[in-house]
Each structure stands twice: as C-alpha cells, then as structure tokens.
Amino acid sequence: MEKGQTSGAKKPKEGGAVGAKVVEHVRRLIEDGSLRPGDRLPAERDLALQIQVSRPSLRSGLRTLQAMGVIEARQGSGTYIADGPPKLGDGPLRFLAALHGFTRDEMFEARRVLEVGTTGLAAERATPEHIARIADEVTSMFATLDDPQTFLVHDLQFHRAVAAGSGNAVLATLIDTVAELVFEYRRTTVERARDLRESAELHRRIYKAIRDRNPDEARRQMSDHLNMARMAQAAEEDPAAGPKETALAPRPRRKK
Amino acid sequence: MEKGQTSGAKKPKEGGAVGAKVVEHVRRLIEDGSLRPGDRLPAERDLALQIQVSRPSLRSGLRTLQAMGVIEARQGSGTYIADGPPKLGDGPLRFLAALHGFTRDEMFEARRVLEVGTTGLAAERATPEHIARIADEVTSMFATLDDPQTFLVHDLQFHRAVAAGSGNAVLATLIDTVAELVFEYRRTTVERARDLRESAELHRRIYKAIRDRNPDEARRQMSDHLNMARMAQAAEEDPAAGPKETALAPRPRRKK
DNA sequence: TTTTCAAAAAGGTCGGACCACTATAGACTT
DNA sequence: AAGTCTATAGTGGTCCGACCTTTTTGAAAA
C-alpha cells in the first residue's frame, strides 16, 4: 500500500481468463469466415487494441491457439492461420501417453481400429490419384529396404496416403496423430529391424486390395499388417524374448 | 542504441523458443516419473529460476501445456498436473472443423469407424463393472425421454462407458474427443428431436449385445445406431427436407 | 535494371509491479 | 480447550514498457 505504481492497473473485466477472450475472438473470426487458412492476423499490438486486452494477455491467448495448431507465428513476418493439412499436434497425445502410461499395444490397437475401417473406405472411394500416390509409396518402400530410416518415412507416408484415400479428413487427422507418435517411437528401434522386405510386401497387398476395390480384403490385409508390425516392434525392443510391460511411459518412480 | 535500458537483457541462448524449453523440461519431469497426475508444480517464480528463464517465458510454456490439457492452474493455489481421465482438449478439433470445413457426415463416419471397432472390443473384454455402468446409462436415458438435454448427457455418457469397456484408454480418449464435439453441436438442435424413445431402444440393443458377449452383434448395432443418429440429426437441422451441405463450419465468406 | 543495405515492422524475451484468489496460522470468541 | 474468525503469506493472473532478433521492404547506390 505504500509503494507507488509505475503505471496504471485497470479493473479486472470478468473473473478469470482474459486469454480465453482472445481465443474466443479468433475462433469467431474463423467461424464466420473472416479468417481463412493462410491469412495473416493483425499485428499483436494492433490486435491487442482491437480486443481491448494487453499485449501479454493477447500473446497468452495466441500461445494457446499455437499449441492447438491453429496459428503459426513467424518472427519478423507475422502470425498466420495454419494452412497445411489438418494437424492435431502430436504433443498432446505424447503427454497423455506419458501421464497415463499408454502401452505400445494400446497404440497399435487404436491404429488397427482406425486404419482397418478407414482402409475399407479407401477401397471404396479412393480416386485414381490417391491410388497412384499409394502405389508410389509402396515402390519407395521397396527401393529403400537397405535404409531403415527412410523406409520408415515411406511407411508413414503410405498410411497417410491410404487415410487420404478414404476422403474423410477427420479420420485422416486422427490416424496421422496416432501413427506419428508410434513412428516417432519406432524410429529409435527400427535399426534392429528384420524383415523389411516382408513389411513392404504386406503394404503391397493392402495397395492391391484397394486398387481392386475390394474393401473386405483391404481391411483384412491392414489388420494383418498392423498385427505383424506390433509383433515386429516388440521384437525390436526386446530382441531376447518375452515382451511384456513395455510401455511408452516408463516405470513409476515415486519420490515420497 | 542511445537510450539506457531499465534493467538487463541477456544474450539469446539458442535461436528461438524459450517457451519450448519449458515444455521440454516438464515433459522430462513427467516422463521420468518425477511428476505424476495430481502433483503440484513448483511455483512459477521458483520454476522460472530452475529452468533459467524469465517468468513471462515460463508462463508462455505453461500456457502451452495448459492448452494441451497436461496441466491445470488454480489461482491462489498452484499449478497441478491434470489427473482426470485423459482428455484431448475439444478445442483443437473444433478449430480444425471450422478451418477445414469438416462436415457433420465426416464426423459421424469417424465416430462409426472408431466406435464400431471399440464396441466390438468392449463386448469381448468389458468387466461386470463396466457393463453395469453401461446399463445404468441406458436406464437413465429411458428415464429422461422428456428432457432432451439431460437425455443427451446420458447418451454421451453411454458412449464413454462403452469406450471404457474396451479397456483401451487411447481409443476411449479419441472417441471422447470426437463425440464431445458432435454432442456439443447437437445440444443446439436436440430440442427438435423426434424418437428419443427409439434412440434409447437402439442403445439398449448395443448394451445387450455387449452383455451377451456378442462382438459381431454389438458392432452391427452400434453401426446402425450411428447411422440412425446421423439421419436424425440431419432431420433436426433441416426439418423440411434434403439435408445437404450442412457443415460444422459455415459458408466461405471472403473479403478480398 | 540490379544490387546493397539500412530503416521499419513484427514477433520474442525480459524484469518489475500490482491485482485477485486461496489457504493457513494465529488471534479472538465462546 | 474448542471452535470461529481474520490477517497474512503464497500463488497464479494481468499489465506495462523496454529491448532484442528476424524478416520485410523500399530507397540509395552501382
């Protein structure tokens, strides 16, 4: 009470989240079409004035939007609405995996549920362009059998291409989120992989089923592939034997 | 260059994101077991010292974690690691829906792929406790046929309970994310609903199939239910006739 | 016309001060 | 002594203003 204040401190508008106000404002701009992917937002100093919040609070809200993958800030240039393919940041799932001890098997099972259904849809609806892209990835996989890291990239791209072939962006986004996490993890073990050729062959069969417009076969092949991949990864992790509690999150070490 | 600086300004450690440093630090604490759900983080001022960043930067990182649903800040008390059920904030998907124009049909299709597979798993593995909870929700639905809003809550709870019955937390999280968005939207139209009784009946059939350990039947019933729900919502939106481009995201109004 | 470079613009970071809410220890009442 | 109330310390929330780094851009120079 005795010390003076450098400048002014206003009254707190509502109770809590001024940052939320920013998110809400931007959401409205997007939902009513004023902002579209690729557009640039007003400068922070200007936007702060428009929304009637301070710049720190504005930045707080923008940071939230950034974490959600909605906007992208480029220093010196501006802040832009994300325009790439829909992306549900891999961060969240990764944290959830660490927090709740998601196991590798759970991740693969989730992929199986997602991708089996989606692959069936792709077999029904994929356009020739989609099918061509899927074929390209299969070819690339066969071409990189001796380079596990690159092989893995094309593996992921293959699954992305199939998901795109389903024509359902929601499913494609979900698959991408889960698959990316699995692949990121596998990147560290793939060097010990066996049977890259067999893996490529299984992908080829999925491709053929989609090309032949055979949803049931496509589903079956995708299911087989993911089961195989799950076991392969288990073997890579524990070359010895019995894979058991191998989780993405580590042992529960408690301090208290 | 000519004006004095109030206080100090350090050299920029690395290139860019100091906030990312915070996220990374917390991630490590979680992944190595030092922080577990429900734990309290050190006070911002202390944590900032530990990580060697300023408090604003620390808060920036914490805001990111908050957006990901990893932490929860309680004013006057502290910042805590989220402990509830895994939650992949609905925010992101909602924005993606607005940005990329996800349609209602796409959302329902994603749910169908996710929930049909998951329901099959639930029919195989649900414990008696899980089954009891599913039964409770069905009962509640029949008890609230005259209160659409409450009915809807139990509808959502039913699907959550089924997902929990699958024993797969990853799938449960994904379903929750998508379903919540769909329900949030439907909350605005459900007042015009017809046939709440028929909807309850369909849920009861899913429950029975799970109880009877009949995965195929459970899958079939869930698929039917979601198809029916999709059409029902279309009717609620457009009581007149032909449901067409009704999307979660609005018309593309462009300024330029 | 092309190249160069310095100013402007925009996001990133920082320190400090103050506000609002919570929880708790100590004082007061009973 | 037990219960209640209140002052206070602690913690997150907000704001300001200044400065840094990067990008962009337009004018000057070649």
PDB file of C-alpha atoms in Angstrom, chain A:
ATOM      1  CA  MET A   1       0.000   0.000   0.000  1.00  0.00           C
ATOM      2  CA  GLU A   2       2.878   2.336   0.462  1.00  0.00           C
ATOM      3  CA  LYS A   3       4.669   1.970  -2.813  1.00  0.00           C
ATOM      4  CA  GLY A   4       3.669   3.809  -5.894  1.00  0.00           C
ATOM      5  CA  GLN A   5       2.782   2.048  -9.093  1.00  0.00           C
ATOM      6  CA  THR A   6       4.760   2.631 -12.223  1.00  0.00           C
ATOM      7  CA  SER A   7       1.744   2.955 -14.420  1.00  0.00           C
ATOM      8  CA  GLY A   8      -1.880   2.052 -14.374  1.00  0.00           C
ATOM      9  CA  ALA A   9      -3.568  -1.200 -13.463  1.00  0.00           C
ATOM     10  CA  LYS A  10      -7.137  -1.498 -14.605  1.00  0.00           C
ATOM     11  CA  LYS A  11     -10.063  -3.237 -13.115  1.00  0.00           C
ATOM     12  CA  PRO A  12     -10.401  -6.903 -13.972  1.00  0.00           C
ATOM     13  CA  LYS A  13     -13.119  -7.154 -16.529  1.00  0.00           C
ATOM     14  CA  GLU A  14     -14.519 -10.541 -15.778  1.00  0.00           C
ATOM     15  CA  GLY A  15     -13.392 -13.093 -13.310  1.00  0.00           C
ATOM     16  CA  GLY A  16     -10.781 -15.101 -14.936  1.00  0.00           C
ATOM     17  CA  ALA A  17      -9.392 -15.796 -18.309  1.00  0.00           C
ATOM     18  CA  VAL A  18      -8.561 -12.809 -20.406  1.00  0.00           C
ATOM     19  CA  GLY A  19      -6.530 -15.093 -22.604  1.00  0.00           C
ATOM     20  CA  ALA A  20      -9.653 -17.124 -23.282  1.00  0.00           C
ATOM     21  CA  LYS A  21     -11.244 -13.963 -24.577  1.00  0.00           C
ATOM     22  CA  VAL A  22      -8.598 -13.825 -27.263  1.00  0.00           C
ATOM     23  CA  VAL A  23      -9.161 -17.436 -28.252  1.00  0.00           C
ATOM     24  CA  GLU A  24     -12.866 -16.816 -28.401  1.00  0.00           C
ATOM     25  CA  HIS A  25     -12.379 -13.748 -30.567  1.00  0.00           C
ATOM     26  CA  VAL A  26     -10.183 -15.527 -33.067  1.00  0.00           C
ATOM     27  CA  ARG A  27     -12.498 -18.505 -33.114  1.00  0.00           C
ATOM     28  CA  ARG A  28     -15.338 -16.233 -34.068  1.00  0.00           C
ATOM     29  CA  LEU A  29     -13.290 -14.646 -36.829  1.00  0.00           C
ATOM     30  CA  ILE A  30     -12.528 -18.079 -38.209  1.00  0.00           C
ATOM     31  CA  GLU A  31     -16.017 -19.468 -37.871  1.00  0.00           C
ATOM     32  CA  ASP A  32     -17.644 -16.556 -39.635  1.00  0.00           C
ATOM     33  CA  GLY A  33     -15.173 -16.707 -42.456  1.00  0.00           C
ATOM     34  CA  SER A  34     -13.236 -13.523 -41.810  1.00  0.00           C
ATOM     35  CA  LEU A  35     -10.048 -15.522 -41.350  1.00  0.00           C
ATOM     36  CA  ARG A  36      -9.119 -18.387 -43.581  1.00  0.00           C
ATOM     37  CA  PRO A  37      -6.119 -20.701 -43.738  1.00  0.00           C
ATOM     38  CA  GLY A  38      -3.030 -18.795 -44.776  1.00  0.00           C
ATOM     39  CA  ASP A  39      -4.385 -15.423 -43.807  1.00  0.00           C
ATOM     40  CA  ARG A  40      -2.309 -13.147 -41.671  1.00  0.00           C
ATOM     41  CA  LEU A  41      -3.591 -11.880 -38.350  1.00  0.00           C
ATOM     42  CA  PRO A  42      -3.256  -8.233 -37.402  1.00  0.00           C
ATOM     43  CA  ALA A  43      -0.047  -7.375 -35.594  1.00  0.00           C
ATOM     44  CA  GLU A  44      -0.055  -8.240 -31.930  1.00  0.00           C
ATOM     45  CA  ARG A  45      -0.036  -4.627 -30.854  1.00  0.00           C
ATOM     46  CA  ASP A  46      -2.975  -3.819 -33.098  1.00  0.00           C
ATOM     47  CA  LEU A  47      -4.954  -6.926 -32.273  1.00  0.00           C
ATOM     48  CA  ALA A  48      -4.468  -6.245 -28.590  1.00  0.00           C
ATOM     49  CA  LEU A  49      -6.086  -2.873 -29.053  1.00  0.00           C
ATOM     50  CA  GLN A  50      -8.988  -4.332 -31.031  1.00  0.00           C
ATOM     51  CA  ILE A  51      -9.788  -6.927 -28.412  1.00  0.00           C
ATOM     52  CA  GLN A  52      -9.113  -4.498 -25.596  1.00  0.00           C
ATOM     53  CA  VAL A  53      -6.553  -6.607 -23.818  1.00  0.00           C
ATOM     54  CA  SER A  54      -2.919  -6.053 -23.049  1.00  0.00           C
ATOM     55  CA  ARG A  55      -0.260  -7.459 -25.286  1.00  0.00           C
ATOM     56  CA  PRO A  56       0.905 -10.062 -22.755  1.00  0.00           C
ATOM     57  CA  SER A  57      -2.637 -11.345 -22.420  1.00  0.00           C
ATOM     58  CA  LEU A  58      -3.028 -11.352 -26.165  1.00  0.00           C
ATOM     59  CA  ARG A  59       0.155 -13.323 -26.513  1.00  0.00           C
ATOM     60  CA  SER A  60      -1.111 -15.730 -23.905  1.00  0.00           C
ATOM     61  CA  GLY A  61      -4.178 -16.408 -25.997  1.00  0.00           C
ATOM     62  CA  LEU A  62      -2.155 -16.688 -29.178  1.00  0.00           C
ATOM     63  CA  ARG A  63       0.106 -19.186 -27.470  1.00  0.00           C
ATOM     64  CA  THR A  64      -2.923 -21.320 -26.728  1.00  0.00           C
ATOM     65  CA  LEU A  65      -4.006 -21.170 -30.337  1.00  0.00           C
ATOM     66  CA  GLN A  66      -0.487 -22.047 -31.379  1.00  0.00           C
ATOM     67  CA  ALA A  67      -0.484 -25.095 -29.129  1.00  0.00           C
ATOM     68  CA  MET A  68      -3.698 -26.204 -30.792  1.00  0.00           C
ATOM     69  CA  GLY A  69      -2.048 -25.871 -34.169  1.00  0.00           C
ATOM     70  CA  VAL A  70      -4.487 -23.213 -35.288  1.00  0.00           C
ATOM     71  CA  ILE A  71      -1.988 -20.438 -35.892  1.00  0.00           C
ATOM     72  CA  GLU A  72       1.664 -20.218 -36.730  1.00  0.00           C
ATOM     73  CA  ALA A  73       3.881 -17.307 -35.755  1.00  0.00           C
ATOM     74  CA  ARG A  74       6.827 -16.275 -37.895  1.00  0.00           C
ATOM     75  CA  GLN A  75       9.160 -13.855 -36.231  1.00  0.00           C
ATOM     76  CA  GLY A  76       9.651 -10.691 -38.185  1.00  0.00           C
ATOM     77  CA  SER A  77       6.814 -11.529 -40.506  1.00  0.00           C
ATOM     78  CA  GLY A  78       3.568 -12.029 -38.677  1.00  0.00           C
ATOM     79  CA  THR A  79       1.120 -14.547 -37.318  1.00  0.00           C
ATOM     80  CA  TYR A  80      -0.768 -16.703 -39.776  1.00  0.00           C
ATOM     81  CA  ILE A  81      -3.665 -19.082 -39.750  1.00  0.00           C
ATOM     82  CA  ALA A  82      -2.334 -22.592 -40.259  1.00  0.00           C
ATOM     83  CA  ASP A  83      -2.966 -23.759 -43.771  1.00  0.00           C
ATOM     84  CA  GLY A  84      -1.260 -27.107 -44.126  1.00  0.00           C
ATOM     85  CA  PRO A  85      -3.124 -30.354 -43.754  1.00  0.00           C
ATOM     86  CA  PRO A  86      -5.168 -30.618 -40.580  1.00  0.00           C
ATOM     87  CA  LYS A  87      -2.832 -31.471 -37.780  1.00  0.00           C
ATOM     88  CA  LEU A  88      -3.816 -32.410 -34.264  1.00  0.00           C
ATOM     89  CA  GLY A  89      -0.477 -31.686 -32.624  1.00  0.00           C
ATOM     90  CA  ASP A  90       1.378 -34.812 -31.610  1.00  0.00           C
ATOM     91  CA  GLY A  91       2.316 -33.104 -28.383  1.00  0.00           C
ATOM     92  CA  PRO A  92      -0.927 -33.733 -26.525  1.00  0.00           C
ATOM     93  CA  LEU A  93      -1.071 -37.439 -27.245  1.00  0.00           C
ATOM     94  CA  ARG A  94       2.530 -37.805 -26.311  1.00  0.00           C
ATOM     95  CA  PHE A  95       1.928 -36.225 -22.940  1.00  0.00           C
ATOM     96  CA  LEU A  96      -1.133 -38.328 -22.381  1.00  0.00           C
ATOM     97  CA  ALA A  97       0.927 -41.369 -23.156  1.00  0.00           C
ATOM     98  CA  ALA A  98       3.468 -40.358 -20.555  1.00  0.00           C
ATOM     99  CA  LEU A  99       0.871 -39.362 -17.986  1.00  0.00           C
ATOM    100  CA  HIS A 100      -1.437 -42.310 -18.253  1.00  0.00           C
ATOM    101  CA  GLY A 101       1.012 -44.951 -19.294  1.00  0.00           C
ATOM    102  CA  PHE A 102      -0.442 -45.774 -22.668  1.00  0.00           C
ATOM    103  CA  THR A 103       1.172 -49.004 -23.761  1.00  0.00           C
ATOM    104  CA  ARG A 104       2.539 -49.837 -27.141  1.00  0.00           C
ATOM    105  CA  ASP A 105      -0.150 -52.452 -27.612  1.00  0.00           C
ATOM    106  CA  GLU A 106      -2.873 -49.939 -26.902  1.00  0.00           C
ATOM    107  CA  MET A 107      -1.474 -47.626 -29.518  1.00  0.00           C
ATOM    108  CA  PHE A 108      -1.355 -50.359 -32.095  1.00  0.00           C
ATOM    109  CA  GLU A 109      -4.846 -51.475 -31.256  1.00  0.00           C
ATOM    110  CA  ALA A 110      -6.105 -47.937 -31.676  1.00  0.00           C
ATOM    111  CA  ARG A 111      -4.404 -47.795 -35.040  1.00  0.00           C
ATOM    112  CA  ARG A 112      -5.978 -51.088 -36.002  1.00  0.00           C
ATOM    113  CA  VAL A 113      -9.469 -49.899 -35.197  1.00  0.00           C
ATOM    114  CA  LEU A 114      -8.898 -46.624 -37.006  1.00  0.00           C
ATOM    115  CA  GLU A 115      -6.997 -47.824 -40.010  1.00  0.00           C
ATOM    116  CA  VAL A 116      -8.899 -51.020 -40.706  1.00  0.00           C
ATOM    117  CA  GLY A 117     -12.137 -49.109 -41.018  1.00  0.00           C
ATOM    118  CA  THR A 118     -10.531 -46.289 -42.935  1.00  0.00           C
ATOM    119  CA  THR A 119      -8.811 -48.625 -45.350  1.00  0.00           C
ATOM    120  CA  GLY A 120     -12.164 -50.181 -46.155  1.00  0.00           C
ATOM    121  CA  LEU A 121     -13.485 -46.749 -47.027  1.00  0.00           C
ATOM    122  CA  ALA A 122     -10.434 -46.050 -49.138  1.00  0.00           C
ATOM    123  CA  ALA A 123     -11.021 -49.220 -51.114  1.00  0.00           C
ATOM    124  CA  GLU A 124     -14.480 -47.952 -51.918  1.00  0.00           C
ATOM    125  CA  ARG A 125     -13.739 -44.344 -52.706  1.00  0.00           C
ATOM    126  CA  ALA A 126     -10.079 -43.675 -53.455  1.00  0.00           C
ATOM    127  CA  THR A 127      -9.588 -41.708 -56.638  1.00  0.00           C
ATOM    128  CA  PRO A 128      -7.018 -42.775 -59.219  1.00  0.00           C
ATOM    129  CA  GLU A 129      -4.777 -40.023 -57.943  1.00  0.00           C
ATOM    130  CA  HIS A 130      -4.987 -41.369 -54.416  1.00  0.00           C
ATOM    131  CA  ILE A 131      -4.252 -44.867 -55.609  1.00  0.00           C
ATOM    132  CA  ALA A 132      -1.286 -43.638 -57.590  1.00  0.00           C
ATOM    133  CA  ARG A 133       0.159 -41.968 -54.542  1.00  0.00           C
ATOM    134  CA  ILE A 134      -0.292 -45.119 -52.511  1.00  0.00           C
ATOM    135  CA  ALA A 135       1.487 -47.078 -55.215  1.00  0.00           C
ATOM    136  CA  ASP A 136       4.341 -44.595 -55.191  1.00  0.00           C
ATOM    137  CA  GLU A 137       4.918 -45.095 -51.514  1.00  0.00           C
ATOM    138  CA  VAL A 138       4.959 -48.857 -51.887  1.00  0.00           C
ATOM    139  CA  THR A 139       7.534 -48.523 -54.611  1.00  0.00           C
ATOM    140  CA  SER A 140       9.614 -46.244 -52.435  1.00  0.00           C
ATOM    141  CA  MET A 141       9.487 -48.756 -49.630  1.00  0.00           C
ATOM    142  CA  PHE A 142      10.865 -51.495 -51.838  1.00  0.00           C
ATOM    143  CA  ALA A 143      13.533 -49.093 -53.018  1.00  0.00           C
ATOM    144  CA  THR A 144      14.762 -48.306 -49.526  1.00  0.00           C
ATOM    145  CA  LEU A 145      14.914 -51.723 -47.929  1.00  0.00           C
ATOM    146  CA  ASP A 146      18.519 -51.070 -47.007  1.00  0.00           C
ATOM    147  CA  ASP A 147      17.823 -47.716 -45.365  1.00  0.00           C
ATOM    148  CA  PRO A 148      15.514 -48.319 -42.408  1.00  0.00           C
ATOM    149  CA  GLN A 149      15.053 -44.658 -41.510  1.00  0.00           C
ATOM    150  CA  THR A 150      13.970 -43.682 -44.986  1.00  0.00           C
ATOM    151  CA  PHE A 151      11.901 -46.812 -45.249  1.00  0.00           C
ATOM    152  CA  LEU A 152      10.055 -45.758 -42.129  1.00  0.00           C
ATOM    153  CA  VAL A 153       9.244 -42.383 -43.624  1.00  0.00           C
ATOM    154  CA  HIS A 154       7.626 -44.010 -46.612  1.00  0.00           C
ATOM    155  CA  ASP A 155       5.828 -46.416 -44.325  1.00  0.00           C
ATOM    156  CA  LEU A 156       4.227 -43.468 -42.576  1.00  0.00           C
ATOM    157  CA  GLN A 157       3.519 -41.768 -45.876  1.00  0.00           C
ATOM    158  CA  PHE A 158       1.824 -44.906 -47.104  1.00  0.00           C
ATOM    159  CA  HIS A 159      -0.583 -44.895 -44.205  1.00  0.00           C
ATOM    160  CA  ARG A 160      -1.209 -41.214 -44.687  1.00  0.00           C
ATOM    161  CA  ALA A 161      -1.964 -41.782 -48.342  1.00  0.00           C
ATOM    162  CA  VAL A 162      -4.425 -44.553 -47.557  1.00  0.00           C
ATOM    163  CA  ALA A 163      -6.153 -42.355 -44.990  1.00  0.00           C
ATOM    164  CA  ALA A 164      -6.393 -39.575 -47.532  1.00  0.00           C
ATOM    165  CA  GLY A 165      -7.932 -42.061 -49.921  1.00  0.00           C
ATOM    166  CA  SER A 166     -10.847 -42.524 -47.557  1.00  0.00           C
ATOM    167  CA  GLY A 167     -11.886 -38.984 -48.329  1.00  0.00           C
ATOM    168  CA  ASN A 168     -12.546 -38.352 -44.662  1.00  0.00           C
ATOM    169  CA  ALA A 169     -10.354 -35.593 -43.276  1.00  0.00           C
ATOM    170  CA  VAL A 170     -11.362 -36.280 -39.699  1.00  0.00           C
ATOM    171  CA  LEU A 171     -10.212 -39.862 -39.867  1.00  0.00           C
ATOM    172  CA  ALA A 172      -7.056 -38.849 -41.683  1.00  0.00           C
ATOM    173  CA  THR A 173      -6.234 -36.382 -38.932  1.00  0.00           C
ATOM    174  CA  LEU A 174      -6.806 -38.877 -36.155  1.00  0.00           C
ATOM    175  CA  ILE A 175      -4.762 -41.551 -37.874  1.00  0.00           C
ATOM    176  CA  ASP A 176      -1.979 -39.117 -38.505  1.00  0.00           C
ATOM    177  CA  THR A 177      -1.862 -38.140 -34.863  1.00  0.00           C
ATOM    178  CA  VAL A 178      -1.664 -41.670 -33.558  1.00  0.00           C
ATOM    179  CA  ALA A 179       0.565 -43.030 -36.291  1.00  0.00           C
ATOM    180  CA  GLU A 180       3.082 -40.249 -35.979  1.00  0.00           C
ATOM    181  CA  LEU A 181       3.551 -40.971 -32.309  1.00  0.00           C
ATOM    182  CA  VAL A 182       4.060 -44.655 -32.985  1.00  0.00           C
ATOM    183  CA  PHE A 183       6.519 -43.946 -35.742  1.00  0.00           C
ATOM    184  CA  GLU A 184       8.429 -41.402 -33.752  1.00  0.00           C
ATOM    185  CA  TYR A 185       8.953 -44.023 -31.139  1.00  0.00           C
ATOM    186  CA  ARG A 186       9.851 -46.708 -33.609  1.00  0.00           C
ATOM    187  CA  ARG A 187      12.455 -44.512 -35.220  1.00  0.00           C
ATOM    188  CA  THR A 188      14.686 -45.394 -32.310  1.00  0.00           C
ATOM    189  CA  THR A 189      14.332 -49.145 -32.705  1.00  0.00           C
ATOM    190  CA  VAL A 190      13.977 -49.701 -36.413  1.00  0.00           C
ATOM    191  CA  GLU A 191      17.705 -50.141 -36.883  1.00  0.00           C
ATOM    192  CA  ARG A 192      17.360 -53.538 -35.302  1.00  0.00           C
ATOM    193  CA  ALA A 193      14.550 -54.479 -37.653  1.00  0.00           C
ATOM    194  CA  ARG A 194      14.327 -57.708 -39.535  1.00  0.00           C
ATOM    195  CA  ASP A 195      12.108 -58.425 -42.475  1.00  0.00           C
ATOM    196  CA  LEU A 196      11.751 -55.004 -44.013  1.00  0.00           C
ATOM    197  CA  ARG A 197      11.048 -56.867 -47.220  1.00  0.00           C
ATOM    198  CA  GLU A 198       8.158 -58.723 -45.680  1.00  0.00           C
ATOM    199  CA  SER A 199       6.773 -55.470 -44.341  1.00  0.00           C
ATOM    200  CA  ALA A 200       6.909 -53.932 -47.791  1.00  0.00           C
ATOM    201  CA  GLU A 201       5.172 -56.957 -49.205  1.00  0.00           C
ATOM    202  CA  LEU A 202       2.312 -56.600 -46.734  1.00  0.00           C
ATOM    203  CA  HIS A 203       1.899 -52.985 -47.747  1.00  0.00           C
ATOM    204  CA  ARG A 204       1.805 -54.033 -51.351  1.00  0.00           C
ATOM    205  CA  ARG A 205      -1.060 -56.381 -50.628  1.00  0.00           C
ATOM    206  CA  ILE A 206      -3.029 -53.603 -48.985  1.00  0.00           C
ATOM    207  CA  TYR A 207      -2.434 -51.451 -52.019  1.00  0.00           C
ATOM    208  CA  LYS A 208      -3.586 -54.164 -54.372  1.00  0.00           C
ATOM    209  CA  ALA A 209      -6.785 -54.717 -52.430  1.00  0.00           C
ATOM    210  CA  ILE A 210      -7.550 -51.013 -52.580  1.00  0.00           C
ATOM    211  CA  ARG A 211      -6.720 -50.862 -56.273  1.00  0.00           C
ATOM    212  CA  ASP A 212      -9.011 -53.822 -56.875  1.00  0.00           C
ATOM    213  CA  ARG A 213     -11.816 -52.126 -54.964  1.00  0.00           C
ATOM    214  CA  ASN A 214     -12.009 -54.955 -52.507  1.00  0.00           C
ATOM    215  CA  PRO A 215     -12.850 -53.420 -49.124  1.00  0.00           C
ATOM    216  CA  ASP A 216     -13.030 -56.662 -47.174  1.00  0.00           C
ATOM    217  CA  GLU A 217      -9.671 -57.820 -48.416  1.00  0.00           C
ATOM    218  CA  ALA A 218      -8.183 -54.399 -47.754  1.00  0.00           C
ATOM    219  CA  ARG A 219      -9.450 -54.456 -44.200  1.00  0.00           C
ATOM    220  CA  ARG A 220      -8.102 -57.937 -43.647  1.00  0.00           C
ATOM    221  CA  GLN A 221      -4.673 -57.086 -45.017  1.00  0.00           C
ATOM    222  CA  MET A 222      -4.425 -53.906 -42.986  1.00  0.00           C
ATOM    223  CA  SER A 223      -5.373 -55.777 -39.854  1.00  0.00           C
ATOM    224  CA  ASP A 224      -2.778 -58.438 -40.540  1.00  0.00           C
ATOM    225  CA  HIS A 225      -0.163 -55.833 -41.276  1.00  0.00           C
ATOM    226  CA  LEU A 226      -0.696 -53.952 -38.043  1.00  0.00           C
ATOM    227  CA  ASN A 227      -0.627 -57.139 -36.016  1.00  0.00           C
ATOM    228  CA  MET A 228       2.590 -58.066 -37.698  1.00  0.00           C
ATOM    229  CA  ALA A 229       4.025 -54.625 -37.119  1.00  0.00           C
ATOM    230  CA  ARG A 230       3.123 -54.760 -33.461  1.00  0.00           C
ATOM    231  CA  MET A 231       4.973 -58.013 -33.025  1.00  0.00           C
ATOM    232  CA  ALA A 232       7.898 -56.812 -35.071  1.00  0.00           C
ATOM    233  CA  GLN A 233       8.320 -53.803 -32.881  1.00  0.00           C
ATOM    234  CA  ALA A 234       8.086 -55.909 -29.761  1.00  0.00           C
ATOM    235  CA  ALA A 235      10.923 -57.990 -31.138  1.00  0.00           C
ATOM    236  CA  GLU A 236      12.973 -54.909 -31.931  1.00  0.00           C
ATOM    237  CA  GLU A 237      12.558 -53.621 -28.418  1.00  0.00           C
ATOM    238  CA  ASP A 238      13.422 -56.838 -26.718  1.00  0.00           C
ATOM    239  CA  PRO A 239      15.498 -58.976 -29.057  1.00  0.00           C
ATOM    240  CA  ALA A 240      15.763 -61.591 -26.341  1.00  0.00           C
ATOM    241  CA  ALA A 241      12.272 -62.753 -25.680  1.00  0.00           C
ATOM    242  CA  GLY A 242       9.032 -62.193 -23.775  1.00  0.00           C
ATOM    243  CA  PRO A 243       7.840 -58.665 -24.471  1.00  0.00           C
ATOM    244  CA  LYS A 244       5.725 -57.669 -21.547  1.00  0.00           C
ATOM    245  CA  GLU A 245       5.072 -54.363 -19.925  1.00  0.00           C
ATOM    246  CA  THR A 246       6.986 -52.373 -22.496  1.00  0.00           C
ATOM    247  CA  ALA A 247       5.159 -49.086 -22.335  1.00  0.00           C
ATOM    248  CA  LEU A 248       5.726 -45.742 -23.965  1.00  0.00           C
ATOM    249  CA  ALA A 249       5.794 -44.310 -20.452  1.00  0.00           C
ATOM    250  CA  PRO A 250       8.443 -45.501 -18.056  1.00  0.00           C
ATOM    251  CA  ARG A 251       8.412 -47.039 -14.650  1.00  0.00           C
ATOM    252  CA  PRO A 252       6.504 -45.237 -11.926  1.00  0.00           C
ATOM    253  CA  ARG A 253       9.320 -43.906  -9.838  1.00  0.00           C
ATOM    254  CA  ARG A 254       7.943 -42.057  -6.871  1.00  0.00           C
ATOM    255  CA  LYS A 255       9.816 -39.690  -4.652  1.00  0.00           C
ATOM    256  CA  LYS A 256       7.756 -39.726  -1.471  1.00  0.00           C
TER     257      LYS A 256
END
